[in-house]
Structures are given as structure tokens and as C-alpha cells.
Amino acid sequence: MNPVFPGNMDIKLVNIGFGNIVAANRIIAIVSPESAPIKRIIQEAREKGVLIDATYGRRTRAVIVVDSGHVILSAVQPETVANRLSSKDTASEDM
């Protein structure tokens, strides 16, 4: 049994831009970064050391919250990440 993904050997991955991949079954929320509460979540994650910036210096367009408490910043739109989650072969899509 995999300790990171207990009971799930078939891990679905989703491309969040620039070849960065996240385990789809660990995602809790995909939100837009504009609101004050989300900006606060980003700042708190930065202070705790659980912020992962996958934007490659581009503008943050999606904030992905995962079940480990990590917050991931992505340069692709939340709708795009959600569509990639819905598609069959998520890890092979390009930005």
C-alpha cells in the first residue's frame, strides 16, 4: 500500500501548467486569487512554508488547495485546471 495515497494505486494526475503535475485526488479546491480571503490564505501559507509557487514568474490565475494543507499557485485559469481534471488523460495535456 502506498503511504502517500493509501488504498489508491491508480493515481490520476492533472497538469497545472508548465509541466507541473498535481495528484487530482488530493485537490480540495481550485479558486481564483482575487478575493481578500484567498489572498490571506496565500499569505498564511507563505508564512507557514506550505506555499508552492508553480507560476514560473507569471501572474497567478488559480490557487489550488490540497488536503495536506499546501497551497499551490498556478498560472492557468481555474476553469482550465477543472477541465483538465474532468478530461480522461489529464497528465498529457500541455498549457
mmCIF file of C-alpha atoms in Angstrom:
data_model
loop_
_atom_site.group_PDB
_atom_site.id
_atom_site.type_symbol
_atom_site.label_atom_id
_atom_site.label_comp_id
_atom_site.label_asym_id
_atom_site.label_seq_id
_atom_site.Cartn_x
_atom_site.Cartn_y
_atom_site.Cartn_z
ATOM 1 C CA MET A 1 0.000 0.000 0.000
ATOM 2 C CA ASN A 2 1.279 3.433 -0.928
ATOM 3 C CA PRO A 3 1.672 5.577 2.254
ATOM 4 C CA VAL A 4 1.107 8.827 0.375
ATOM 5 C CA PHE A 5 -2.037 7.632 -1.399
ATOM 6 C CA PRO A 6 -3.477 4.938 0.881
ATOM 7 C CA GLY A 7 -5.743 2.481 -0.880
ATOM 8 C CA ASN A 8 -5.401 4.167 -4.266
ATOM 9 C CA MET A 9 -2.824 2.676 -6.597
ATOM 10 C CA ASP A 10 -4.453 4.319 -9.649
ATOM 11 C CA ILE A 11 -3.351 7.928 -9.170
ATOM 12 C CA LYS A 12 -4.883 10.491 -11.522
ATOM 13 C CA LEU A 13 -2.611 13.448 -12.232
ATOM 14 C CA VAL A 14 -3.526 16.886 -13.540
ATOM 15 C CA ASN A 15 -1.265 19.322 -15.383
ATOM 16 C CA ILE A 16 -1.385 22.753 -13.707
ATOM 17 C CA GLY A 17 0.843 24.459 -16.272
ATOM 18 C CA PHE A 18 4.489 24.450 -17.383
ATOM 19 C CA GLY A 19 4.698 20.684 -16.953
ATOM 20 C CA ASN A 20 3.808 20.836 -13.251
ATOM 21 C CA ILE A 21 1.605 17.973 -12.111
ATOM 22 C CA VAL A 22 -0.641 17.578 -9.048
ATOM 23 C CA ALA A 23 -2.394 14.447 -7.779
ATOM 24 C CA ALA A 24 -6.045 15.051 -8.633
ATOM 25 C CA ASN A 25 -7.414 13.066 -5.685
ATOM 26 C CA ARG A 26 -5.603 15.393 -3.232
ATOM 27 C CA ILE A 27 -7.221 18.618 -4.530
ATOM 28 C CA ILE A 28 -9.789 20.225 -2.227
ATOM 29 C CA ALA A 29 -10.404 23.494 -4.091
ATOM 30 C CA ILE A 30 -9.362 25.422 -7.194
ATOM 31 C CA VAL A 31 -10.124 29.117 -6.748
ATOM 32 C CA SER A 32 -9.382 32.493 -8.268
ATOM 33 C CA PRO A 33 -6.783 34.591 -6.371
ATOM 34 C CA GLU A 34 -8.549 37.966 -6.485
ATOM 35 C CA SER A 35 -10.580 37.985 -3.271
ATOM 36 C CA ALA A 36 -9.185 39.185 0.064
ATOM 37 C CA PRO A 37 -9.824 35.859 1.861
ATOM 38 C CA ILE A 38 -7.856 33.950 -0.794
ATOM 39 C CA LYS A 39 -5.025 36.483 -0.626
ATOM 40 C CA ARG A 40 -4.991 35.908 3.133
ATOM 41 C CA ILE A 41 -4.826 32.126 2.607
ATOM 42 C CA ILE A 42 -1.853 32.625 0.256
ATOM 43 C CA GLN A 43 -0.047 34.870 2.755
ATOM 44 C CA GLU A 44 -0.655 32.454 5.646
ATOM 45 C CA ALA A 45 0.625 29.537 3.536
ATOM 46 C CA ARG A 46 3.739 31.559 2.659
ATOM 47 C CA GLU A 47 4.390 32.269 6.347
ATOM 48 C CA LYS A 48 3.916 28.584 7.305
ATOM 49 C CA GLY A 49 6.165 27.405 4.478
ATOM 50 C CA VAL A 50 3.440 25.422 2.712
ATOM 51 C CA LEU A 51 3.084 27.635 -0.376
ATOM 52 C CA ILE A 52 4.164 26.119 -3.696
ATOM 53 C CA ASP A 53 4.600 28.665 -6.485
ATOM 54 C CA ALA A 54 4.246 26.905 -9.848
ATOM 55 C CA THR A 55 3.714 30.108 -11.856
ATOM 56 C CA TYR A 56 7.290 30.443 -13.169
ATOM 57 C CA GLY A 57 7.087 34.195 -12.515
ATOM 58 C CA ARG A 58 3.818 34.633 -14.368
ATOM 59 C CA ARG A 59 0.641 36.113 -12.935
ATOM 60 C CA THR A 60 -1.225 33.819 -10.523
ATOM 61 C CA ARG A 61 -4.557 32.845 -12.050
ATOM 62 C CA ALA A 62 -5.518 29.821 -9.940
ATOM 63 C CA VAL A 63 -4.958 28.862 -6.325
ATOM 64 C CA ILE A 64 -5.111 25.138 -5.631
ATOM 65 C CA VAL A 65 -5.661 23.953 -2.063
ATOM 66 C CA VAL A 66 -4.745 20.333 -1.336
ATOM 67 C CA ASP A 67 -5.619 18.053 1.561
ATOM 68 C CA SER A 68 -2.113 18.247 3.064
ATOM 69 C CA GLY A 69 -2.650 21.956 3.751
ATOM 70 C CA HIS A 70 -0.344 23.056 0.936
ATOM 71 C CA VAL A 71 -1.424 25.916 -1.301
ATOM 72 C CA ILE A 72 -0.294 25.793 -4.937
ATOM 73 C CA LEU A 73 -0.207 28.825 -7.224
ATOM 74 C CA SER A 74 -0.767 28.222 -10.930
ATOM 75 C CA ALA A 75 -0.585 30.497 -13.972
ATOM 76 C CA VAL A 76 -3.541 28.806 -15.686
ATOM 77 C CA GLN A 77 -7.193 29.692 -15.167
ATOM 78 C CA PRO A 78 -9.211 27.723 -12.571
ATOM 79 C CA GLU A 79 -11.609 26.645 -15.339
ATOM 80 C CA THR A 80 -8.705 25.212 -17.344
ATOM 81 C CA VAL A 81 -7.452 23.184 -14.373
ATOM 82 C CA ALA A 82 -11.011 21.969 -13.718
ATOM 83 C CA ASN A 83 -11.424 20.958 -17.376
ATOM 84 C CA ARG A 84 -8.153 19.054 -17.217
ATOM 85 C CA LEU A 85 -9.421 17.293 -14.086
ATOM 86 C CA SER A 86 -12.552 16.251 -15.994
ATOM 87 C CA SER A 87 -10.718 15.002 -19.067
ATOM 88 C CA LYS A 88 -9.582 11.411 -19.393
ATOM 89 C CA ASP A 89 -5.829 11.836 -19.972
ATOM 90 C CA THR A 90 -5.020 14.789 -17.697
ATOM 91 C CA ALA A 91 -1.241 14.429 -17.308
ATOM 92 C CA SER A 92 -0.501 14.606 -21.035
ATOM 93 C CA GLU A 93 -2.145 17.974 -21.720
ATOM 94 C CA ASP A 94 0.037 20.997 -22.353
ATOM 95 C CA MET A 95 -0.508 24.545 -21.185
#
